Short mmCIF file of C-alpha atoms and ligand atoms in Angstrom, two decimals:
data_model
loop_
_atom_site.label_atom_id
_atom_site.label_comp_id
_atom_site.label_asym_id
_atom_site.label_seq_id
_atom_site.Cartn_x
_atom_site.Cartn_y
_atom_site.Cartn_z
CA UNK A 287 43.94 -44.91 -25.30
CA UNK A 288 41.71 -47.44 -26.28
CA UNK A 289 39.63 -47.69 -29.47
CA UNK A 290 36.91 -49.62 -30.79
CA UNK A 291 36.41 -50.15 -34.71
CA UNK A 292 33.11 -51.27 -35.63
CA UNK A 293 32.70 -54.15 -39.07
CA UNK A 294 34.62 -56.90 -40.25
CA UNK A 295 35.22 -55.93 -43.78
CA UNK A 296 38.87 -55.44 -45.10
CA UNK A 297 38.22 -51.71 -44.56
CA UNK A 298 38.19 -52.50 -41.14
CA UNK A 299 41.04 -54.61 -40.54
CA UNK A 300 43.18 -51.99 -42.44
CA UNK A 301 42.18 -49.14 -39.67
CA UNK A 302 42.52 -51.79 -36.94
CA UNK A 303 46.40 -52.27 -38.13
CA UNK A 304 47.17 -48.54 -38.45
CA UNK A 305 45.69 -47.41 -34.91
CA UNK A 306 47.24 -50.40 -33.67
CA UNK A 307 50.53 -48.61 -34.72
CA UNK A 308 49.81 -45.31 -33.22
CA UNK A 309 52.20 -44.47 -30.03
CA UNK A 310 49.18 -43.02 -28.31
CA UNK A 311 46.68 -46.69 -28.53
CA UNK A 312 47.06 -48.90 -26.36
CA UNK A 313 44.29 -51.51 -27.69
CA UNK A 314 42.31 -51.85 -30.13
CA UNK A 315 39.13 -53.86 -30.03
CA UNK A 316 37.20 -54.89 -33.69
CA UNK A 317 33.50 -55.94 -33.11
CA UNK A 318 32.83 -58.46 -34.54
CA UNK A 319 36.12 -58.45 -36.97
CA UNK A 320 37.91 -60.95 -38.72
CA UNK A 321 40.71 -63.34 -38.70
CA UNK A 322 43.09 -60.54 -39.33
CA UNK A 323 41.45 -57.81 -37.25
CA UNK A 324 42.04 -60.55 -34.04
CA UNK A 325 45.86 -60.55 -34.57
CA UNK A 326 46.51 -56.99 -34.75
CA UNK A 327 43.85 -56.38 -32.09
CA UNK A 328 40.56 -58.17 -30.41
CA UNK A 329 37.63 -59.23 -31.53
CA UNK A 330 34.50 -58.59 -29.96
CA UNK A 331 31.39 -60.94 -31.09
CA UNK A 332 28.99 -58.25 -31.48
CA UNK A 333 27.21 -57.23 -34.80
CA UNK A 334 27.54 -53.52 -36.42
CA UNK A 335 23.37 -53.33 -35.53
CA UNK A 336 23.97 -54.51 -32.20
CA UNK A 337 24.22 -50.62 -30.20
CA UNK A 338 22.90 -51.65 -26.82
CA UNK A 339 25.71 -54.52 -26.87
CA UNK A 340 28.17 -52.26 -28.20
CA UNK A 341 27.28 -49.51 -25.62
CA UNK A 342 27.61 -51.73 -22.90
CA UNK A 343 31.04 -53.05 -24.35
CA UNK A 344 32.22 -49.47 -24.67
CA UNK A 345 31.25 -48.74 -21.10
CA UNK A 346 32.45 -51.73 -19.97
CA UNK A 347 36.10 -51.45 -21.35
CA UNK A 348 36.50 -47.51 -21.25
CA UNK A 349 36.70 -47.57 -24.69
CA UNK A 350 37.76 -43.94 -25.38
CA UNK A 351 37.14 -43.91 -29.09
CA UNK A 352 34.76 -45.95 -31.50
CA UNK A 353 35.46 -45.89 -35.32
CA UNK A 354 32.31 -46.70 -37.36
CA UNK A 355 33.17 -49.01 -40.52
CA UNK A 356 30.15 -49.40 -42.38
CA UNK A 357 26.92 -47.21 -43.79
CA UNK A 358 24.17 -49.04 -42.16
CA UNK A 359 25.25 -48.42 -38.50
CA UNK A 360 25.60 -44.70 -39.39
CA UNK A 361 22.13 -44.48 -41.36
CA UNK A 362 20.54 -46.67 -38.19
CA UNK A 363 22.22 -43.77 -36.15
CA UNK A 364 24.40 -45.48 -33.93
CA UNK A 365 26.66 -41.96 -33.66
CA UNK A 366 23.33 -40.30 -31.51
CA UNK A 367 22.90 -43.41 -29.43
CA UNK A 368 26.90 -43.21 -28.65
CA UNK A 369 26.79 -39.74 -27.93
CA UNK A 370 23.64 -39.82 -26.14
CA UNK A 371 25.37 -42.45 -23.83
CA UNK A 372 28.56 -39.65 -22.99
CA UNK A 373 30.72 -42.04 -25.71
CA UNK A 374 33.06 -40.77 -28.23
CA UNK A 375 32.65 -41.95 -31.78
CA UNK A 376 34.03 -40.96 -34.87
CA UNK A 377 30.95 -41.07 -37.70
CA UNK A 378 28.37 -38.82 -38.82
CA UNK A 379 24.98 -38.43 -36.94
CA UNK A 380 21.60 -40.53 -38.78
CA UNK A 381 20.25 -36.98 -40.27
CA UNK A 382 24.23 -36.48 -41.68
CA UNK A 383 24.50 -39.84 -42.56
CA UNK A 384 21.36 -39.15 -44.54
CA UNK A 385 24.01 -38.12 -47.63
CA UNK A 386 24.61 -42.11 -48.26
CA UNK A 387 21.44 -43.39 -47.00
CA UNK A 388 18.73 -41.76 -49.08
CA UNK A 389 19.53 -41.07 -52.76
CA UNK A 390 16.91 -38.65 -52.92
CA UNK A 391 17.93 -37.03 -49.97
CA UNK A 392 21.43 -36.55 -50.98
CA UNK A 393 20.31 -35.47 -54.70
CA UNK A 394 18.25 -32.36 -53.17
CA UNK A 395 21.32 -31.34 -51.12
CA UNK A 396 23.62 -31.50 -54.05
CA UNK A 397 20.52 -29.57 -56.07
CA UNK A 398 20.60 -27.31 -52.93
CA UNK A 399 24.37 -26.67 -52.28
CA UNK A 400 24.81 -26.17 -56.53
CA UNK A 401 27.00 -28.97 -56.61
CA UNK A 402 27.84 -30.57 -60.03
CA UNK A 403 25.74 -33.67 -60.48
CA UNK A 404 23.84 -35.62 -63.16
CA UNK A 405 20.84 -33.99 -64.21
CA UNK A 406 17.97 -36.18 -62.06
CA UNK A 407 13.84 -36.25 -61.70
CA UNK A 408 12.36 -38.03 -58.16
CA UNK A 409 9.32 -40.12 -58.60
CA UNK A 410 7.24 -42.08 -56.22
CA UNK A 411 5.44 -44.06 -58.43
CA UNK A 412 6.04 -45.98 -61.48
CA UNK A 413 4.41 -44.51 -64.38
CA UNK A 414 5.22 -40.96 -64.00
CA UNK A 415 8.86 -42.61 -64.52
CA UNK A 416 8.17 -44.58 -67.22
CA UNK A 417 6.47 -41.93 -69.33
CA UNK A 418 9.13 -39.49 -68.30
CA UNK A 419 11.74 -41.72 -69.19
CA UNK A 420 10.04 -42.94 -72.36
CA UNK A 421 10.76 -39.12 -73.49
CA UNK A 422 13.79 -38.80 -72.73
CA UNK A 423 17.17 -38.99 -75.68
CA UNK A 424 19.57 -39.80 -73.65
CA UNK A 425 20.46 -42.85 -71.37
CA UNK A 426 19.55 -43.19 -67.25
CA UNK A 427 20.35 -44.51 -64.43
CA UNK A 428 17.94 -45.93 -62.10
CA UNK A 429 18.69 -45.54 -58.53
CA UNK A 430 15.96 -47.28 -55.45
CA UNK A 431 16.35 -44.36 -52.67
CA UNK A 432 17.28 -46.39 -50.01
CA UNK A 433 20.27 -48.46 -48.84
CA UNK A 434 20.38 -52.03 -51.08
CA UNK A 435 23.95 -53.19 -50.56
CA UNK A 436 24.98 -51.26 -53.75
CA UNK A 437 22.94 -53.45 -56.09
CA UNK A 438 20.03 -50.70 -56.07
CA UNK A 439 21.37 -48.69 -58.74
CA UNK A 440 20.67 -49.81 -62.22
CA UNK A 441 22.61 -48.43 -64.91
CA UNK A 442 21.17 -48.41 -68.40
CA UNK A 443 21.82 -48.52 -72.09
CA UNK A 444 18.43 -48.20 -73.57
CA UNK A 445 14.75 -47.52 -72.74
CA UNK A 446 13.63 -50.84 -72.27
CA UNK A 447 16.15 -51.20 -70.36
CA UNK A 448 15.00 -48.48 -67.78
CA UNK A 449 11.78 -49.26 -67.99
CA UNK A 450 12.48 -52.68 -66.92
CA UNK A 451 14.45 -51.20 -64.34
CA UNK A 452 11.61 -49.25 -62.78
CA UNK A 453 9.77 -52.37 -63.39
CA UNK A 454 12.24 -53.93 -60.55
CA UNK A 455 12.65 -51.44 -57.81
CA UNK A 456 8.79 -49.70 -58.05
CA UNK A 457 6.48 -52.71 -58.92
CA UNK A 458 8.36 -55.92 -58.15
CA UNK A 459 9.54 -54.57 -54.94
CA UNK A 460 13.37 -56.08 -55.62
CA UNK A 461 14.93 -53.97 -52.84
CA UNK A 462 12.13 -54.00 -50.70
CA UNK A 463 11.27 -50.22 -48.85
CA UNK A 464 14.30 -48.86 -50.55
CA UNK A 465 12.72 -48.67 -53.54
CA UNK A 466 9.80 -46.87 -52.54
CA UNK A 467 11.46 -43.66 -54.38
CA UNK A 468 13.57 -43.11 -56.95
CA UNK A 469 16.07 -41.10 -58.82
CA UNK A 470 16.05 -41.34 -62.15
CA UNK A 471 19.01 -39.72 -64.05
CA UNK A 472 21.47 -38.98 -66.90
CA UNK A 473 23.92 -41.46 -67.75
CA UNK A 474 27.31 -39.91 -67.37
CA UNK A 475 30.23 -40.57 -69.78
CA UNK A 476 33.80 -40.40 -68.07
CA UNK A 477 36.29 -42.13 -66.13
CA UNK A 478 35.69 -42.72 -62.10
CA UNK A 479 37.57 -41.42 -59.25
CA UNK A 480 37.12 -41.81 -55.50
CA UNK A 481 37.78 -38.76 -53.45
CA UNK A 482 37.34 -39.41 -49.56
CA UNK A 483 38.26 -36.34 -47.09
CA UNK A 484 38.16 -36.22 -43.18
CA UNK A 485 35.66 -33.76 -42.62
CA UNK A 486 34.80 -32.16 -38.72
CA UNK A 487 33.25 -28.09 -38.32
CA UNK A 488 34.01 -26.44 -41.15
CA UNK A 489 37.65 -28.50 -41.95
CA UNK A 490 38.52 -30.79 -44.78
CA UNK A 491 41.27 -32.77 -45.23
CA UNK A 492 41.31 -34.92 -48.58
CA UNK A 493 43.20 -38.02 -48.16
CA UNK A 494 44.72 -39.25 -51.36
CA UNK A 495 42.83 -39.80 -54.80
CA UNK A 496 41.90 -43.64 -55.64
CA UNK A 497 40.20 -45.58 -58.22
CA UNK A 498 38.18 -49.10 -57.27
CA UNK A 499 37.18 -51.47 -59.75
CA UNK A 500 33.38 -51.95 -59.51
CA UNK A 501 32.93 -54.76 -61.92
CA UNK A 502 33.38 -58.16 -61.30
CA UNK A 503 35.71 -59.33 -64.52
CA UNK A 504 38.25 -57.53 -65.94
CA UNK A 505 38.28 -55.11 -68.29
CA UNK A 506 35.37 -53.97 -66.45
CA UNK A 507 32.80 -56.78 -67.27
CA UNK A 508 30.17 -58.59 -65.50
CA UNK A 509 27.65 -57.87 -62.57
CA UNK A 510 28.32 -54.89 -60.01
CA UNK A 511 30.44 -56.11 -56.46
CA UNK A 512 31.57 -53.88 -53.16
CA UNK A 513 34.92 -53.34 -55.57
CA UNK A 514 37.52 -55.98 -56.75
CA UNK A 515 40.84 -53.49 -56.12
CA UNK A 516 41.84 -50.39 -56.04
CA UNK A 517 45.17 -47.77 -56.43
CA UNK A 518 46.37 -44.99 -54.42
CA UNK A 519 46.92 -42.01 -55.67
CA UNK A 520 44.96 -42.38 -59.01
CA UNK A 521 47.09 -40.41 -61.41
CA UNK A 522 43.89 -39.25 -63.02
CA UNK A 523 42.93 -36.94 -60.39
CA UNK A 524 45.79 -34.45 -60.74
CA UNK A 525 46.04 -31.11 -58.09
CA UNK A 526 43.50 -28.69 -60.53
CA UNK A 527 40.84 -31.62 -60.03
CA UNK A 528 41.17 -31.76 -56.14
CA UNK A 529 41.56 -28.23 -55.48
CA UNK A 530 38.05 -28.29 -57.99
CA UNK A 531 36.72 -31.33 -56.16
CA UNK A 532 37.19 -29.50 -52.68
CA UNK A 533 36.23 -26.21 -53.65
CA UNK A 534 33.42 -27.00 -55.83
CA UNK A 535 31.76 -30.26 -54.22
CA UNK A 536 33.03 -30.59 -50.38
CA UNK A 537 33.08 -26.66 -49.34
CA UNK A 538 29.51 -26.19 -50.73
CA UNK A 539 28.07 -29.52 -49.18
CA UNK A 540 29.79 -29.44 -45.76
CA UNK A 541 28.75 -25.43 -45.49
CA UNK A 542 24.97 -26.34 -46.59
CA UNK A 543 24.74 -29.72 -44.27
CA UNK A 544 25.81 -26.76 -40.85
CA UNK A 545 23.28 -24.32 -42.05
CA UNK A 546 20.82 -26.95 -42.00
CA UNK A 547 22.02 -27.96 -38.85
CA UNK A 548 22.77 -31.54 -39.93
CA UNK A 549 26.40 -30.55 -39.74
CA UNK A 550 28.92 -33.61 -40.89
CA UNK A 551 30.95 -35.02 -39.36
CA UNK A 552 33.33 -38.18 -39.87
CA UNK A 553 34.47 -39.72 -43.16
CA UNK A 554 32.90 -37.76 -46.36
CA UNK A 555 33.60 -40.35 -49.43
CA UNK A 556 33.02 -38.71 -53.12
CA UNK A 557 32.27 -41.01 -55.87
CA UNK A 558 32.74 -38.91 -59.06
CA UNK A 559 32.32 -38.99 -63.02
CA UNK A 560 35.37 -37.02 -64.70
CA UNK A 561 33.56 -35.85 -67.23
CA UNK A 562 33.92 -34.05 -70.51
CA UNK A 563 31.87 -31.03 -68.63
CA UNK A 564 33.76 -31.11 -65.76
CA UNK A 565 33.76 -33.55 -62.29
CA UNK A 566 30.75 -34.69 -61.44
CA UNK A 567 29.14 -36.59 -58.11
CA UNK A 568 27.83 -40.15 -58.83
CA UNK A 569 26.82 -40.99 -55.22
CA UNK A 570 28.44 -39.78 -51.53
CA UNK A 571 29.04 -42.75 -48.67
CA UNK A 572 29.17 -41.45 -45.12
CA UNK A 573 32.20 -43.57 -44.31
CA UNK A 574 35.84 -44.64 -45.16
CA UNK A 575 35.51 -46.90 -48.69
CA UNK A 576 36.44 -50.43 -49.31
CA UNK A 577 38.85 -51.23 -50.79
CA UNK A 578 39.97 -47.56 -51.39
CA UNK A 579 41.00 -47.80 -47.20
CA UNK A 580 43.33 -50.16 -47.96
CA UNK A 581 45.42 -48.77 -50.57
CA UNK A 582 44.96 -45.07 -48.56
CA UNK A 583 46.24 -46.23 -44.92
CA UNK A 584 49.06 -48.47 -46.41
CA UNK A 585 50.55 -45.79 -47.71
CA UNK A 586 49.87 -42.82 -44.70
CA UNK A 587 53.48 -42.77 -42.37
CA UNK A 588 52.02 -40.22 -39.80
CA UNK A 589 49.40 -41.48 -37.07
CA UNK A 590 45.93 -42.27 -38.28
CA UNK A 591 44.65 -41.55 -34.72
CA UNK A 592 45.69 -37.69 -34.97
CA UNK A 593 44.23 -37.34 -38.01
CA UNK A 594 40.68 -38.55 -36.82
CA UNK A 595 41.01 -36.42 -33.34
CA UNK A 596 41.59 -32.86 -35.49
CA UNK A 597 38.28 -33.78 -37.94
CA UNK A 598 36.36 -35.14 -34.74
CA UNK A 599 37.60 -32.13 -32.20
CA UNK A 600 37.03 -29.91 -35.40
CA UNK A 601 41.15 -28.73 -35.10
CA UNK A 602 41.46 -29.96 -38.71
CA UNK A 603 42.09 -25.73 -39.75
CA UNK A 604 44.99 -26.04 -37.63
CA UNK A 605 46.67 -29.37 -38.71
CA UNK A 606 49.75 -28.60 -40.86
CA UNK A 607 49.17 -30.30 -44.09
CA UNK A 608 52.65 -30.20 -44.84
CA UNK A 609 53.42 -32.21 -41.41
CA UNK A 610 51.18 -34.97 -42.49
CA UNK A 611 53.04 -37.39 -44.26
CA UNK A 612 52.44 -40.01 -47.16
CA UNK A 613 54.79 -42.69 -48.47
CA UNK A 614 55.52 -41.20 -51.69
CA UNK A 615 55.32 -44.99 -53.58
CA UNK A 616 52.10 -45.67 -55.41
CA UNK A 617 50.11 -49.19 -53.69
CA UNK A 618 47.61 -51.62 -55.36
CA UNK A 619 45.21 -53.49 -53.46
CA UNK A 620 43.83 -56.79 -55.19
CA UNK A 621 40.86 -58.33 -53.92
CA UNK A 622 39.98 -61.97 -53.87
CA UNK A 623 37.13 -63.48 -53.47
CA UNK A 624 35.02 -66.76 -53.01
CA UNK A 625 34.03 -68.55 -56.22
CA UNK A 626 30.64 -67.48 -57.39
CA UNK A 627 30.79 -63.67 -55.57
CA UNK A 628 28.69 -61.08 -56.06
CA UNK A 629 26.45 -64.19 -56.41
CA UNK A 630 25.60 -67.19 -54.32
CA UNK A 631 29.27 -68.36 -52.58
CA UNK A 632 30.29 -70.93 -50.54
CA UNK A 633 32.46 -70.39 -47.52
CA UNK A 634 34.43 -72.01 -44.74
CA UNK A 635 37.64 -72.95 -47.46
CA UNK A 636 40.86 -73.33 -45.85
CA UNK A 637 43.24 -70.57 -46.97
CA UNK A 638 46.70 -71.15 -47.62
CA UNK A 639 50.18 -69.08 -48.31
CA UNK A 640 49.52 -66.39 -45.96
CA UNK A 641 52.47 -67.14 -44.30
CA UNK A 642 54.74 -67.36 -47.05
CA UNK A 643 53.06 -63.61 -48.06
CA UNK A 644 53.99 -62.30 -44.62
CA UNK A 645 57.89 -63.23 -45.39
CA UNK A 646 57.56 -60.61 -48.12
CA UNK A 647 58.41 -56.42 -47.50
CA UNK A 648 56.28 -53.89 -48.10
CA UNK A 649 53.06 -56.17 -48.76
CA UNK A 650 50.18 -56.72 -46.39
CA UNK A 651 47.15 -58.66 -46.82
CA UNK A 652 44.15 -57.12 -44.97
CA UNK A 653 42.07 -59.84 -44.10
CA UNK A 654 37.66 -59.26 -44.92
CA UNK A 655 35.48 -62.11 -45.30
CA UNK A 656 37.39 -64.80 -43.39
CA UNK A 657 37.34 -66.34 -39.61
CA UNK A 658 39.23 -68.93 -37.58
CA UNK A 659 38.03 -72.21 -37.49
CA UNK A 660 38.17 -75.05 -34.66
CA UNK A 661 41.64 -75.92 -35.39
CA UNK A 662 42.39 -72.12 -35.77
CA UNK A 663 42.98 -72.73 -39.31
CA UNK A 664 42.44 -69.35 -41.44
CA UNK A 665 38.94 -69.92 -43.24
CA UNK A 666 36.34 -68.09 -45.95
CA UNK A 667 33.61 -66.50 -43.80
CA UNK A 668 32.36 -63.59 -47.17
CA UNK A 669 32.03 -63.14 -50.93
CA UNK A 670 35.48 -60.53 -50.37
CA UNK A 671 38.03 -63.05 -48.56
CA UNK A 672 41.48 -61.06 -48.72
CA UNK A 673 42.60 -57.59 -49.89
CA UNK A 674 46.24 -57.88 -51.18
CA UNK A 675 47.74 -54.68 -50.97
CA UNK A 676 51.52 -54.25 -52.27
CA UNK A 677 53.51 -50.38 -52.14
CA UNK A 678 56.36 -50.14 -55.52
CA UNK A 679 58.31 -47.22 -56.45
CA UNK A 680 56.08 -47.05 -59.83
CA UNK A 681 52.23 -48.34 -59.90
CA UNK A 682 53.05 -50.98 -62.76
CA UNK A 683 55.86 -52.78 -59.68
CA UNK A 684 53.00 -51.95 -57.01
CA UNK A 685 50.73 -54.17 -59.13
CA UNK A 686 53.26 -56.79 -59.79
CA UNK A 687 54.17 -56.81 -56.59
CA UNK A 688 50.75 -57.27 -55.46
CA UNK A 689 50.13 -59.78 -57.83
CA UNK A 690 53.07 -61.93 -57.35
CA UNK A 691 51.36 -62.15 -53.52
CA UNK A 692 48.13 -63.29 -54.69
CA UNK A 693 50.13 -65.91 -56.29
CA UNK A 694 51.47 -67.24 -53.37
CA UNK A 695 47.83 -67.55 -51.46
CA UNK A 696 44.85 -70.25 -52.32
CA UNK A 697 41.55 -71.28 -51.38
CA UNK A 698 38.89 -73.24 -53.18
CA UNK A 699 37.13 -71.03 -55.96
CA UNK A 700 38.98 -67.93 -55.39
CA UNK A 701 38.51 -65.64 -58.23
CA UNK A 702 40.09 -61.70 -58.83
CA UNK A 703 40.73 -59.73 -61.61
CA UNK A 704 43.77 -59.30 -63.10
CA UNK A 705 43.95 -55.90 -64.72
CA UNK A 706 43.77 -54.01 -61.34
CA UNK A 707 45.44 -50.28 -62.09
CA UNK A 708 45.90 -51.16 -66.04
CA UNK A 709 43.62 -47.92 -66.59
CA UNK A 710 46.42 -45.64 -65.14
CA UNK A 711 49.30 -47.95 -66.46
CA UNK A 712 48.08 -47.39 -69.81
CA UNK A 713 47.31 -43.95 -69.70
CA UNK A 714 51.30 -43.26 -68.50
P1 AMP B 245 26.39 -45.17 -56.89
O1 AMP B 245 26.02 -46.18 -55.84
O2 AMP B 245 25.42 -44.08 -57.07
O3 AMP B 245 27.84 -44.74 -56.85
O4 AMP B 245 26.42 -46.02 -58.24
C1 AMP B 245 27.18 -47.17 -58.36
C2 AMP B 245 27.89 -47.15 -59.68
O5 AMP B 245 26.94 -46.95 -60.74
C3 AMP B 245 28.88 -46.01 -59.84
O6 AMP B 245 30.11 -46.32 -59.29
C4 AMP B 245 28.93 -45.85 -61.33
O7 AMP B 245 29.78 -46.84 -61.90
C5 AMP B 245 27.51 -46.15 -61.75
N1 AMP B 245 26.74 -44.90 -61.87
C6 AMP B 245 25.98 -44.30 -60.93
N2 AMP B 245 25.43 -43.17 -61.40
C7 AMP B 245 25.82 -43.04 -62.67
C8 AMP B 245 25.58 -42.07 -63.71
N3 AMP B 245 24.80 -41.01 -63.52
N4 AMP B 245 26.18 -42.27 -64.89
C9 AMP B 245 26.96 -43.34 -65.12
N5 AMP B 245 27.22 -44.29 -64.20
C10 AMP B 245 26.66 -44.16 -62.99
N1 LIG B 246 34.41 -49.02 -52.89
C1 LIG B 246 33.16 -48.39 -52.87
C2 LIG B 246 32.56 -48.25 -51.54
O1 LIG B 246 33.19 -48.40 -50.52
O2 LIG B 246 31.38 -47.95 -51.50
#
């Protein structure tokens, strides 16, 4: 069988190297991928927005399956034009993918399908907000609608603040159309945990708990990025809070998305608040996460490819749970990245140790923003370069393991945090 995975993100490259693995694929193509994504597989130089291209391509090499990587694909609906061209492809549909690509959209659905979320108002103009907010004793977050490369959602400590905020999105216009709406709503207090579940019909299969480190320093400091590292399985999110997390939040959602006949199907990602009142949505992507991926597929044994054929052929009711199987060690994924990211970065820096990392067991480095050069030399090409991902028989030799990795690789400016997984470590 031949697939096709669609992005070039580290997300990417780590689903490119575990359906490269399967017994029943015999290629796999990445469009346009990476440096890493060409060794396991082959690039194709076609962009994510790119469907006639793609199409063609898909045609063109019987592809039999297409993987979609990231959310603006999906939201743009590349699933209808796939399927409208006799293609298979693994992602939700544009009014499914709806869920990540309007906030307010996805708000009313959780309002809807009485799934626990932050209390929220919807405005469409600016000074309804502001005097709303301007009444309000407790803290908000400030969220543009639309899709704004996860910087549209402002989270804030005091009314100024969120009036500034509004300010941005509404008036200035930061994040363009996006903004045009937007939710406005309680600050939660809690610890975060990633919950991502194959979904296809009325089946769900939850993949195991992670937790990604949002902020750019550590100890969770500095500006917002796509997520500096992440840990599988988060210890946090113990069996009561995923049998609560799929009974209370995926059941209800995935049942009210078929009765409005915008049924889901593909990758359902939960980003949740543990709170004080019980778990809590912050936000749902339409698509595998980066860099929870990663740490997920480095530690699944059994083949990815069967796993995405039960949720896609809706047979997930009748995969044996107990049959799927999961290295039982902990992994860490550190991410490093080009000096200045989330801001301005520089790119095209020669990376060096990968080798030496390959000589080392049960490490992989999944390989995002980077590309060959003219002498074939391993360069930056993103703000995220690498995702170092290490398995240990605890978490705290997962993240050393990991870490002594990073240590072997360089490039000019590269910056990471160093306190990936210390939130469980201390906690134990
Ligand atoms: P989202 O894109 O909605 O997940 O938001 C991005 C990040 O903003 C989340 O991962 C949280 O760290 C933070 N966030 C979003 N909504 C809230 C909320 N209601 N309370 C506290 N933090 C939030
Ligand atoms: N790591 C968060 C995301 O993929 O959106």
């Amino acid at each position: 069988m031949k697939v096709l995975v669609i992005g070039k993100g580290g997300r990417e490259h780590a689903l490119v190297w575990k359906l490269a693995r399967s017994p029943r694929v015999s290629k796999v193509y990445c469009a346009p991928g990476n440096a890493g994504t060409a060794v396991e597989g082959e690039n194709y130089a076609a962009e994510p927005h790119e469907f006639d291209r793609l199409i063609r391509f898909a045609k063109r090499e019987q592809i039999d399956l297409t993987i979609v990587g990231p959310e603006d694909p999906l939201c743009a609906g590349i699933v209808d034009e796939f399927q409208k061209n006799g293609l298979r492809i693994f992602g939700p549909t544009k009014a499914a993918a709806r869920i990540e690509g309007s906030k307010v959209f996805s708000k009313n659905l959780m309002r809807h399908a009485d799934v626990p979320t932050a209390d929220f108002k919807i405005f469409d103009h600016s000074e309804p907000a502001k005097y709303w907010i301007s009444t309000r004793d407790f803290p908000v977050v400030v969220k543009a609608d639309g899709l704004a490369a996860g910087k549209g959602v402002i989270v804030c400590s005091t009314i100024p603040e969120a009036l500034k905020a509004i300010d941005s999105v509404m008036v200035k216009e930061e994040f363009g159309q996006a903004g045009r709406q937007v939710v406005v709503e309680k600050r939660l207090e809690g610890e975060e945990l990633s919950v991502l579940g194959l979904v296809g019909g009325r089946g769900i299969y939850l993949l195991p708990c992670t937790q990604d480190h949002k902020a750019a320093y550590d100890g969770d400091q500095g500006p917002n990025t796509g997520g500096m590292g992440a840990y599988c399985p988060a210890p946090i999110g113990t069996p009561e809070i995923l049998q609560e997390v799929e009974d209370k939040i995926f059941v209800p959602i995935i049942h009210t998305m078929k009765r409005q006949r915008f049924p889901f199907s593909g990758t359902l990602f939960a980003g949740l608040m543990l709170t004080s009142q019980g778990t809590k949505v912050l936000e749902f992507n339409a698509r595998f996460g980066d860099p929870e991926t990663q740490c997920i597929l480095f530690r699944l044994k059994s083949d990815l490819l069967d796993l995405i054929e039960a949720a896609l052929d809706e047979r997930l009711e009748e995969l044996d749970e107990q049959k799927i199987i999961w290295d039982p060690r902990p992994s860490v994924c550190v991410v490093l990245c080009s000096g200045g990211y989330p801001g301005k970065y520089e790119t095209k820096k020669p990376i060096t140790g990968l080798e030496e990392v390959k000589k080392m067991t049960d490490v992989m480095v999944f390989h995002a923003g980077t590309t060959l050069d003219e002498n074939n030399r391993v360069v930056t090409a993103g703000g995220r370069v690498l995702g170092v991902t290490a398995l240990g028989d605890t978490l705290a030799e997962a993240k050393a393991k990991a870490y002594e990795a990073v240590a072997k690789i360089h490039f000019k400016g590269m910056h990471y945090r160093k306190d990936i997984a210390d939130k469980a470590l201390r906690r134990s």
